[in-house]
Structure formats: C-alpha cells, structure tokens
Amino acid sequence: MTPTITARKTHEEDRGATAAALLSWYDRHHRRLPWRLPPREVRNGASPDPYRVWLSEIMLQQTTVSAVKPYFERIMARWPTVEALANADADDVMKAWAGLGYYSRARNLKKCAETVMDRHGGAFPDTEEELKRLPGIGDYTAAAIAAISFGRPAAVVDGNVERVIARLHAIETPLPAAKAEIRHIVQRLVPEDRPGDFAQAMMDLGATICTPRSPSCILCPVRDSCAARALSAPERFPVKAPKAEKPSRQGAAFVAVRPDGAVMLRRRPEKGLLGGMSEVPTSSWTARRDGASGTDAAPFPAEWKSRGTITHVFTHFALTLSVYRADVEHRPAPAGHWWSKPADLDGEALPTVMRKVIEAAIPGATKARRTSKK
DNA sequence: AACACGTGGGC
DNA sequence: TGCCCAAGTGT
C-alpha cells in the first residue's frame, strides 16, 4: 500500500467520521424549532414543507431565533401557503414584519411568493441554481432550502458554519476573505444521505456549543479533530477584518397629535433605509455639526414642543432624533400623510425607531412589540 | 469588494 | 456603557 493511498484513505475516513459524529450529536441534541422536522422523521422520508423552510430562512437572516419565533408563528397562521402570501396585501406584509428589521426582506418575501406562483406553478424550485434566482434568496438560503427541503448535498454556510470550520481548521485568513475556502471544506464534508440534517447540525453546534465567546469545547462532538482547540485558543477564530467606524447622524421628528389621540404618519420611499415602512414626518438625517434639529422641517406651522431626544443605532450609523410634539385640531392630513388613531397605531408598519419617537412624544401610545426572550 | 441594510440581547 | 453579534442579500 503506497503512502499516497494510505493518506487519502485516512483523510476520507476523517471526513466521514466528522460528519458521522456531528449527525450522531444532532440526533441527541438538536433544537426543536417550529419550522423544523425532527431528524428521525426526515430519515423516514418526510421532508419539511419548502414554504415553511423558506419563510424561516428569510426571517433568520441576521436575526436571532428568539426574535423570529413569534413572527414566524403569526405569519404562518395568517398566510399558511405561498399562494396565500402571494395574494396578500403588500402593506399587510410590511405591517406583519414591523419590528423585525431588514425590511427589504419583507418586500422580497412578497415578490418571491408571487414569482413562485407565476413562474413555478406554486412550487418552490428544488435546485440551488433556480432558488438563487428568486428575490431575497442568496447563496446561504438557496443552499439551506435545497439541503433541508429537497435533500440536495448543498454546502450550507452561515455565520455559525464559518465559525465552526474556521476553528476546526484554525483558519488564519480573516473573514470574509476566507469564505471560499470554508465553502470548499463544507462541500467535502456534506454526507450524501443526510445533507439537511448535516446543515442544521453544523448550525446547532455553532449556536449552542461552538459559540462566539466561551465555547463549550468539552461538550463538542468533534473536539478531538479541532485545530483551534489543539491550540488552546478556540476564541481566536474566526479571524475577522477590522470593522469600519460608525458615524452619527441627527435630525428632528414631528409628532402631530389630534384631540382624539390620532398621530400623523407618512410612508417612506420604497427603496433604502426602512424602505416602504411608515414614519412620523422628520427632517433629513445628517451628519452631526450641521444643526439638523429645530423645527424648520416641521410638516406645518404649529406650537411644536420639545419632547427630548431618542437615539437609535442602525447597522452603519447611530441616529439621534430631537422629538417634537404639537397638539392640533382636526385637520386634513397633507398629501401623502394620514391620521392613525390610537387603536390603529400598533398595527401600523412602524419600525422600532419610530415607535421610540412616538413613545417619547406620547408615553404609552405604542404597545411594546417585544418578543419575550427565551 | 465594499457598503447599505434593523434590532435586541449578552457581557 | 459600548461593542459584538445573530440562519445574509442586493448592489
């Protein structure tokens, strides 16, 4: 037996052992989640409904499981099928998504459902390539749906998988440059028989054991083949590129209140930050030092009273808004605006930053949409 | 390739 | 408190 053959065989056995250890761990320790089918059922030939898988994967993009759960339940209950969602009112979808963040996901969700109905006869395509052509579905989501719902041996790489692989191989290349290398490693690891369970096993491992800080290596099913553990430095991986500085912006927000408590709202443009969501009138949000606060930008002349400031941190900048309130008589809303009565306010497509503004102006006006942490 | 795009929780 | 992070995608 030549050294070459010996090395190759050992290598393949290692790979198989890694996947097997992970799947065995997953059988015992998998998380039970509303959108998931238990591994045993999957092996008995059941496959999770692609609609549920797709909806959950879109919601889970950059979003925690605990935040997603209640939204997933509500949206599934209201629109149980792609067809129902395709026929939904787009604004109702935005309202249902309000508070979850990354609102382009909600816009694309609706478009994607329509495309599945119009161009795929109401059935999600079953290949990565076709899935990726749908709005809102990128590399990760296409691979996840293909693997989980259709049993395809796709390389599912999310933040969890990146961390697990970077540690397993002690990859020194910083993210995101290391992505291609990680994807290749995962592709070689995927077992033909249980690709969906394998993907979810990797993600569960990353979420519960191989965590960003203080990983529980002692409980890890693949600790013996982990290079980062051998280095006694699991937390050093993945190496990440330094992040850009976060600038500040400021502006003014105007809460007009009628005698019946109704608040004047308007719709933001479809594209860009908080696209398609609702808001109270505001000035433009500009870099600090140019005096964007003050009532110059008020929607109409009135006795605008200061209600202090709120701050809200977005992904790429921190916003400070000076909040003003004016109590006004009944009057028609300006073009493009409407009055929202207290009973309707909670149902509006208001992003969290706007709920903060309204709360500052009218304490108790908005019911917290907090998802109970669990 | 780099940046825009939300929010809330953990430490 | 402030920073990091969470099942990424579109441009």
Short mmCIF file of C-alpha atoms (C1' of nucleotides) in Angstrom, two decimals:
data_model
loop_
_atom_site.label_atom_id
_atom_site.label_comp_id
_atom_site.label_asym_id
_atom_site.label_seq_id
_atom_site.Cartn_x
_atom_site.Cartn_y
_atom_site.Cartn_z
CA MET A 1 0.00 0.00 0.00
CA THR A 2 1.58 3.29 -1.09
CA PRO A 3 1.84 6.28 1.24
CA THR A 4 -0.39 8.25 -1.14
CA ILE A 5 -3.24 5.78 -0.89
CA THR A 6 -2.84 5.48 2.86
CA ALA A 7 -3.02 9.25 3.26
CA ARG A 8 -6.06 9.60 1.03
CA LYS A 9 -7.94 6.85 2.78
CA THR A 10 -7.20 8.27 6.21
CA HIS A 11 -8.32 11.68 5.07
CA GLU A 12 -11.63 10.38 3.76
CA GLU A 13 -12.22 8.37 6.87
CA ASP A 14 -11.65 11.51 8.92
CA ARG A 15 -14.16 13.39 6.87
CA GLY A 16 -16.74 10.68 7.23
CA ALA A 17 -16.05 10.50 10.92
CA THR A 18 -16.59 14.23 11.33
CA ALA A 19 -19.98 14.15 9.62
CA ALA A 20 -20.98 10.99 11.50
CA ALA A 21 -20.02 12.45 14.87
CA LEU A 22 -21.95 15.61 14.09
CA LEU A 23 -25.07 13.73 12.98
CA SER A 24 -24.98 11.47 15.99
CA TRP A 25 -24.73 14.52 18.23
CA TYR A 26 -27.58 16.16 16.32
CA ASP A 27 -29.80 13.12 16.82
CA ARG A 28 -29.43 13.57 20.56
CA HIS A 29 -29.16 17.34 20.95
CA HIS A 30 -30.95 19.02 18.06
CA ARG A 31 -33.02 22.07 18.87
CA ARG A 32 -36.74 21.74 18.38
CA LEU A 33 -37.90 24.69 16.37
CA PRO A 34 -41.32 25.50 14.93
CA TRP A 35 -40.11 25.30 11.32
CA ARG A 36 -38.17 22.10 11.77
CA LEU A 37 -38.94 18.39 11.40
CA PRO A 38 -37.16 16.10 13.90
CA PRO A 39 -34.22 14.19 12.31
CA ARG A 40 -35.91 10.82 12.72
CA GLU A 41 -38.92 11.92 10.69
CA VAL A 42 -36.66 13.29 7.98
CA ARG A 43 -34.86 9.96 7.71
CA ASN A 44 -38.20 8.18 7.45
CA GLY A 45 -38.71 10.02 4.19
CA ALA A 46 -40.62 13.06 5.36
CA SER A 47 -39.43 16.37 4.02
CA PRO A 48 -40.12 19.73 5.60
CA ASP A 49 -42.55 21.97 3.71
CA PRO A 50 -40.40 24.21 1.46
CA TYR A 51 -42.68 27.15 2.23
CA ARG A 52 -42.02 26.86 5.97
CA VAL A 53 -38.32 26.36 5.42
CA TRP A 54 -38.09 29.30 3.04
CA LEU A 55 -40.07 31.62 5.32
CA SER A 56 -38.00 30.68 8.35
CA GLU A 57 -34.70 31.04 6.49
CA ILE A 58 -35.59 34.51 5.25
CA MET A 59 -36.63 35.57 8.74
CA LEU A 60 -33.49 34.12 10.28
CA GLN A 61 -31.14 36.12 8.08
CA GLN A 62 -29.04 38.09 10.58
CA THR A 63 -31.81 37.63 13.12
CA THR A 64 -31.91 35.58 16.30
CA VAL A 65 -34.10 32.52 16.75
CA SER A 66 -35.88 34.07 19.74
CA ALA A 67 -36.77 37.19 17.74
CA VAL A 68 -38.03 35.13 14.82
CA LYS A 69 -40.26 32.64 16.64
CA PRO A 70 -43.32 34.83 17.34
CA TYR A 71 -43.15 36.48 13.92
CA PHE A 72 -42.91 33.09 12.24
CA GLU A 73 -45.96 31.80 14.10
CA ARG A 74 -48.03 34.87 13.28
CA ILE A 75 -47.14 34.94 9.60
CA MET A 76 -47.62 31.18 9.15
CA ALA A 77 -51.02 31.40 10.83
CA ARG A 78 -52.13 34.28 8.66
CA TRP A 79 -50.65 33.12 5.34
CA PRO A 80 -50.25 29.34 5.56
CA THR A 81 -49.20 28.81 1.93
CA VAL A 82 -47.13 30.54 -0.77
CA GLU A 83 -50.35 31.14 -2.60
CA ALA A 84 -51.89 32.94 0.37
CA LEU A 85 -48.80 35.08 0.74
CA ALA A 86 -48.65 35.85 -2.97
CA ASN A 87 -52.24 37.09 -2.75
CA ALA A 88 -51.65 39.09 0.43
CA ASP A 89 -51.76 42.87 0.56
CA ALA A 90 -48.14 44.08 0.40
CA ASP A 91 -48.76 46.63 3.12
CA ASP A 92 -50.17 43.96 5.41
CA VAL A 93 -46.94 42.02 4.97
CA MET A 94 -44.90 45.09 5.92
CA LYS A 95 -47.10 45.56 8.99
CA ALA A 96 -46.60 41.95 9.99
CA TRP A 97 -42.84 42.36 9.59
CA ALA A 98 -42.63 45.65 11.53
CA GLY A 99 -40.04 45.38 14.31
CA LEU A 100 -38.07 42.50 12.81
CA GLY A 101 -35.70 44.70 10.82
CA TYR A 102 -34.08 44.48 7.37
CA TYR A 103 -37.33 45.41 5.70
CA SER A 104 -36.14 44.61 2.17
CA ARG A 105 -36.64 41.02 3.28
CA ALA A 106 -40.37 41.65 3.63
CA ARG A 107 -40.59 43.35 0.26
CA ASN A 108 -38.68 40.49 -1.37
CA LEU A 109 -40.72 37.92 0.52
CA LYS A 110 -43.87 39.08 -1.20
CA LYS A 111 -42.16 39.31 -4.61
CA CYS A 112 -40.69 35.85 -4.18
CA ALA A 113 -44.08 34.34 -3.33
CA GLU A 114 -45.56 35.97 -6.42
CA THR A 115 -42.74 34.64 -8.59
CA VAL A 116 -43.17 31.12 -7.23
CA MET A 117 -46.85 31.30 -8.13
CA ASP A 118 -46.43 32.94 -11.53
CA ARG A 119 -43.35 31.20 -12.84
CA HIS A 120 -43.11 27.94 -10.91
CA GLY A 121 -46.72 26.87 -10.63
CA GLY A 122 -46.82 27.43 -6.89
CA ALA A 123 -44.00 25.01 -6.07
CA PHE A 124 -40.55 26.13 -4.96
CA PRO A 125 -37.80 25.04 -7.38
CA ASP A 126 -35.65 22.25 -5.96
CA THR A 127 -32.17 23.26 -7.09
CA GLU A 128 -29.78 25.82 -5.65
CA GLU A 129 -29.35 27.45 -9.03
CA GLU A 130 -33.05 28.10 -9.56
CA LEU A 131 -33.65 29.08 -5.94
CA LYS A 132 -30.92 31.70 -6.16
CA ARG A 133 -32.76 33.44 -8.97
CA LEU A 134 -35.62 34.27 -6.61
CA PRO A 135 -35.64 37.66 -4.83
CA GLY A 136 -34.21 37.54 -1.33
CA ILE A 137 -32.57 34.15 -1.81
CA GLY A 138 -28.77 34.21 -1.92
CA ASP A 139 -26.02 31.61 -1.53
CA TYR A 140 -26.87 30.64 2.01
CA THR A 141 -30.65 30.47 1.71
CA ALA A 142 -30.59 28.63 -1.62
CA ALA A 143 -28.27 26.00 -0.14
CA ALA A 144 -30.33 25.72 3.04
CA ILE A 145 -33.64 25.16 1.23
CA ALA A 146 -32.04 22.75 -1.26
CA ALA A 147 -30.48 20.71 1.54
CA ILE A 148 -33.24 20.81 4.15
CA SER A 149 -36.34 20.57 1.97
CA PHE A 150 -35.02 18.72 -1.08
CA GLY A 151 -32.20 16.57 0.26
CA ARG A 152 -29.56 18.09 -2.02
CA PRO A 153 -25.92 17.87 -0.87
CA ALA A 154 -25.50 21.65 -0.82
CA ALA A 155 -22.82 23.47 1.17
CA VAL A 156 -24.78 25.50 3.70
CA VAL A 157 -22.54 28.23 5.08
CA ASP A 158 -23.84 30.78 7.55
CA GLY A 159 -22.09 32.60 10.37
CA ASN A 160 -22.26 29.53 12.61
CA VAL A 161 -20.70 27.28 10.00
CA GLU A 162 -17.98 29.81 9.28
CA ARG A 163 -17.06 29.84 12.94
CA VAL A 164 -17.13 26.05 13.33
CA ILE A 165 -14.99 25.45 10.24
CA ALA A 166 -12.59 28.30 10.99
CA ARG A 167 -11.97 26.70 14.38
CA LEU A 168 -11.83 23.11 13.18
CA HIS A 169 -9.06 24.12 10.74
CA ALA A 170 -7.59 27.07 12.64
CA ILE A 171 -8.00 29.22 9.55
CA GLU A 172 -5.87 32.34 9.82
CA THR A 173 -7.30 34.08 6.76
CA PRO A 174 -9.70 36.75 8.01
CA LEU A 175 -13.39 36.76 7.09
CA PRO A 176 -14.89 37.50 4.66
CA ALA A 177 -11.84 36.56 2.55
CA ALA A 178 -11.89 33.03 3.96
CA LYS A 179 -15.42 32.32 2.73
CA ALA A 180 -14.46 30.46 -0.43
CA GLU A 181 -12.06 28.20 1.44
CA ILE A 182 -14.69 27.47 4.08
CA ARG A 183 -17.29 26.65 1.46
CA HIS A 184 -14.96 24.12 -0.15
CA ILE A 185 -14.28 22.45 3.17
CA VAL A 186 -18.00 22.21 3.94
CA GLN A 187 -18.77 20.86 0.47
CA ARG A 188 -16.33 17.99 1.05
CA LEU A 189 -17.86 17.29 4.45
CA VAL A 190 -21.54 17.04 3.40
CA PRO A 191 -22.82 13.46 3.66
CA GLU A 192 -24.91 12.34 0.66
CA ASP A 193 -27.53 10.67 2.80
CA ARG A 194 -28.45 13.43 5.30
CA PRO A 195 -27.44 16.82 3.87
CA GLY A 196 -30.30 18.70 5.55
CA ASP A 197 -29.63 17.29 9.00
CA PHE A 198 -25.93 17.89 8.49
CA ALA A 199 -26.52 21.56 7.72
CA GLN A 200 -28.71 22.01 10.75
CA ALA A 201 -26.29 20.04 12.90
CA MET A 202 -23.48 22.42 11.95
CA MET A 203 -25.64 25.43 12.72
CA ASP A 204 -26.89 24.00 16.01
CA LEU A 205 -23.33 23.20 17.02
CA GLY A 206 -22.32 26.79 16.29
CA ALA A 207 -25.32 28.18 18.12
CA THR A 208 -25.13 26.07 21.26
CA ILE A 209 -21.58 24.67 21.68
CA CYS A 210 -19.13 26.37 19.34
CA THR A 211 -20.34 29.83 20.39
CA PRO A 212 -18.50 33.08 19.62
CA ARG A 213 -17.44 33.52 23.24
CA SER A 214 -16.73 30.83 25.82
CA PRO A 215 -17.36 27.82 23.59
CA SER A 216 -18.18 24.58 25.43
CA CYS A 217 -15.42 22.53 23.86
CA ILE A 218 -15.76 19.82 26.48
CA LEU A 219 -19.23 19.02 25.11
CA CYS A 220 -18.24 19.19 21.44
CA PRO A 221 -18.64 16.04 19.36
CA VAL A 222 -15.68 16.96 17.13
CA ARG A 223 -13.33 18.41 19.73
CA ASP A 224 -10.66 15.80 19.06
CA SER A 225 -10.22 16.93 15.48
CA CYS A 226 -10.40 20.67 16.21
CA ALA A 227 -7.21 22.59 15.41
CA ALA A 228 -8.26 25.65 17.39
CA ARG A 229 -8.78 23.51 20.47
CA ALA A 230 -5.38 21.91 19.94
CA LEU A 231 -4.02 25.46 20.03
CA SER A 232 -6.00 26.12 23.23
CA ALA A 233 -7.40 29.19 21.50
CA PRO A 234 -10.86 28.50 20.11
CA GLU A 235 -11.98 32.09 20.63
CA ARG A 236 -9.18 33.38 18.40
CA PHE A 237 -11.14 32.05 15.39
CA PRO A 238 -12.61 33.09 13.07
CA VAL A 239 -10.20 35.94 12.42
CA LYS A 240 -12.17 38.94 11.21
CA ALA A 241 -11.34 42.03 9.21
CA PRO A 242 -11.46 45.23 11.28
CA LYS A 243 -14.81 46.97 11.06
CA ALA A 244 -15.49 50.45 9.84
CA GLU A 245 -16.19 53.25 12.27
CA LYS A 246 -19.84 54.01 12.97
CA PRO A 247 -20.76 57.63 12.20
CA SER A 248 -23.52 59.63 13.91
CA ARG A 249 -26.38 61.47 12.32
CA GLN A 250 -29.08 63.64 13.76
CA GLY A 251 -32.40 65.09 12.81
CA ALA A 252 -35.81 66.12 14.11
CA ALA A 253 -39.06 64.13 14.26
CA PHE A 254 -42.52 65.67 14.45
CA VAL A 255 -45.40 64.02 16.22
CA ALA A 256 -48.67 65.79 15.47
CA VAL A 257 -51.48 64.70 17.78
CA ARG A 258 -55.20 65.31 17.23
CA PRO A 259 -57.64 65.72 20.11
CA ASP A 260 -58.71 62.09 19.65
CA GLY A 261 -55.08 60.98 20.00
CA ALA A 262 -54.55 60.22 16.32
CA VAL A 263 -50.97 60.64 15.08
CA MET A 264 -49.98 61.88 11.64
CA LEU A 265 -47.96 59.39 9.61
CA ARG A 266 -46.49 59.10 6.16
CA ARG A 267 -44.83 56.36 4.09
CA ARG A 268 -41.10 56.19 3.43
CA PRO A 269 -39.83 55.63 -0.10
CA GLU A 270 -39.77 52.01 -1.29
CA LYS A 271 -36.02 51.79 -1.50
CA GLY A 272 -33.32 52.45 1.03
CA LEU A 273 -33.36 52.65 4.80
CA LEU A 274 -36.67 51.48 6.31
CA GLY A 275 -38.00 51.34 2.74
CA GLY A 276 -41.77 51.04 2.45
CA MET A 277 -42.27 51.46 6.19
CA SER A 278 -44.28 54.18 7.93
CA GLU A 279 -42.96 57.10 9.97
CA VAL A 280 -43.87 60.42 11.52
CA PRO A 281 -42.58 63.39 9.48
CA THR A 282 -38.89 64.04 10.08
CA SER A 283 -36.18 66.34 8.82
CA SER A 284 -33.39 64.77 6.82
CA TRP A 285 -30.88 62.85 8.92
CA THR A 286 -27.48 64.39 8.52
CA ALA A 287 -24.00 64.14 9.96
CA ARG A 288 -23.51 65.93 13.25
CA ARG A 289 -22.46 69.58 13.46
CA ASP A 290 -24.73 70.98 10.78
CA GLY A 291 -27.66 71.71 13.05
CA ALA A 292 -30.34 69.47 11.58
CA SER A 293 -32.51 69.74 14.67
CA GLY A 294 -35.01 72.52 15.28
CA THR A 295 -38.48 72.89 13.87
CA ASP A 296 -37.57 74.23 10.42
CA ALA A 297 -38.53 70.97 8.80
CA ALA A 298 -41.91 70.66 10.55
CA PRO A 299 -44.71 69.49 8.27
CA PHE A 300 -46.81 72.56 9.10
CA PRO A 301 -46.56 75.58 11.39
CA ALA A 302 -47.73 74.81 14.91
CA GLU A 303 -46.66 75.11 18.50
CA TRP A 304 -44.02 72.38 18.40
CA LYS A 305 -42.89 71.48 21.89
CA SER A 306 -39.66 69.67 22.57
CA ARG A 307 -40.05 66.16 23.98
CA GLY A 308 -36.34 65.48 24.30
CA THR A 309 -34.30 63.15 22.12
CA ILE A 310 -34.19 59.48 21.30
CA THR A 311 -31.24 57.56 19.96
CA HIS A 312 -31.29 54.53 17.76
CA VAL A 313 -28.33 52.56 16.47
CA PHE A 314 -28.61 51.16 12.97
CA THR A 315 -26.08 48.81 11.42
CA HIS A 316 -23.96 51.54 9.91
CA PHE A 317 -24.77 54.72 11.85
CA ALA A 318 -26.18 55.97 15.14
CA LEU A 319 -29.15 58.30 14.94
CA THR A 320 -30.21 60.97 17.43
CA LEU A 321 -33.62 62.44 16.80
CA SER A 322 -34.97 65.54 18.55
CA VAL A 323 -38.63 64.79 19.15
CA TYR A 324 -41.28 67.50 18.87
CA ARG A 325 -44.97 67.24 19.60
CA ALA A 326 -47.81 69.54 18.60
CA ASP A 327 -51.40 69.13 19.75
CA VAL A 328 -53.59 70.26 16.90
CA GLU A 329 -57.26 70.47 15.98
CA HIS A 330 -58.85 68.14 13.47
CA ARG A 331 -57.45 68.93 10.08
CA PRO A 332 -56.95 67.06 6.83
CA ALA A 333 -53.61 65.30 6.56
CA PRO A 334 -51.26 66.79 3.93
CA ALA A 335 -50.88 64.85 0.68
CA GLY A 336 -49.20 61.50 1.28
CA HIS A 337 -49.95 61.60 5.02
CA TRP A 338 -52.71 60.09 7.12
CA TRP A 339 -54.02 60.17 10.67
CA SER A 340 -53.61 56.96 12.63
CA LYS A 341 -55.92 56.56 15.62
CA PRO A 342 -54.63 55.10 18.89
CA ALA A 343 -56.32 51.77 18.23
CA ASP A 344 -54.64 51.52 14.83
CA LEU A 345 -51.16 52.59 15.82
CA ASP A 346 -49.93 49.16 16.90
CA GLY A 347 -50.95 47.69 13.59
CA GLU A 348 -49.05 50.26 11.51
CA ALA A 349 -45.85 49.36 9.68
CA LEU A 350 -43.76 51.33 12.16
CA PRO A 351 -40.10 50.41 12.55
CA THR A 352 -38.74 50.35 16.08
CA VAL A 353 -37.03 53.73 15.77
CA MET A 354 -40.41 55.33 15.04
CA ARG A 355 -42.05 53.57 17.97
CA LYS A 356 -39.37 55.12 20.15
CA VAL A 357 -40.16 58.57 18.72
CA ILE A 358 -43.89 58.20 19.29
CA GLU A 359 -43.32 56.82 22.76
CA ALA A 360 -41.22 59.89 23.64
CA ALA A 361 -43.97 62.21 22.42
CA ILE A 362 -46.95 60.24 23.78
CA PRO A 363 -45.94 57.94 26.63
CA GLY A 364 -47.88 54.67 26.44
CA ALA A 365 -49.09 55.21 22.88
CA THR A 366 -47.42 52.16 21.42
CA LYS A 367 -47.65 48.71 22.82
CA ALA A 368 -44.20 47.20 23.08
CA ARG A 369 -43.71 44.62 20.37
CA ARG A 370 -41.05 42.99 22.48
CA THR A 371 -40.58 39.33 21.87
CA SER A 372 -40.25 37.53 25.15
CA LYS A 373 -36.72 36.26 25.35
CA LYS A 374 -36.34 32.55 25.59
"C1'" DA B 1 -15.10 44.45 -2.94
"C1'" DA B 2 -17.26 47.24 -0.02
"C1'" DC B 3 -21.07 49.12 1.75
"C1'" DA B 4 -26.18 49.61 2.81
"C1'" DC B 5 -29.44 47.49 5.37
"C1'" DG B 6 -32.58 46.82 11.78
"C1'" DT B 7 -33.00 45.18 16.01
"C1'" DG B 8 -32.31 43.38 20.64
"C1'" DG B 9 -29.63 40.69 23.85
"C1'" DG B 10 -25.32 39.45 26.26
"C1'" DC B 11 -21.45 40.72 28.75
"C1'" DT C 1 -21.83 51.82 28.63
"C1'" DG C 2 -20.40 50.33 24.41
"C1'" DC C 3 -19.28 46.77 21.48
"C1'" DC C 4 -20.16 42.42 19.46
"C1'" DC C 5 -23.08 39.52 17.44
"C1'" DA C 6 -27.41 36.70 15.03
"C1'" DA C 7 -29.56 31.01 9.94
"C1'" DG C 8 -27.23 37.27 4.63
"C1'" DT C 9 -28.71 39.72 0.36
"C1'" DG C 10 -28.50 43.26 -3.10
"C1'" DT C 11 -25.89 46.47 -5.49
#
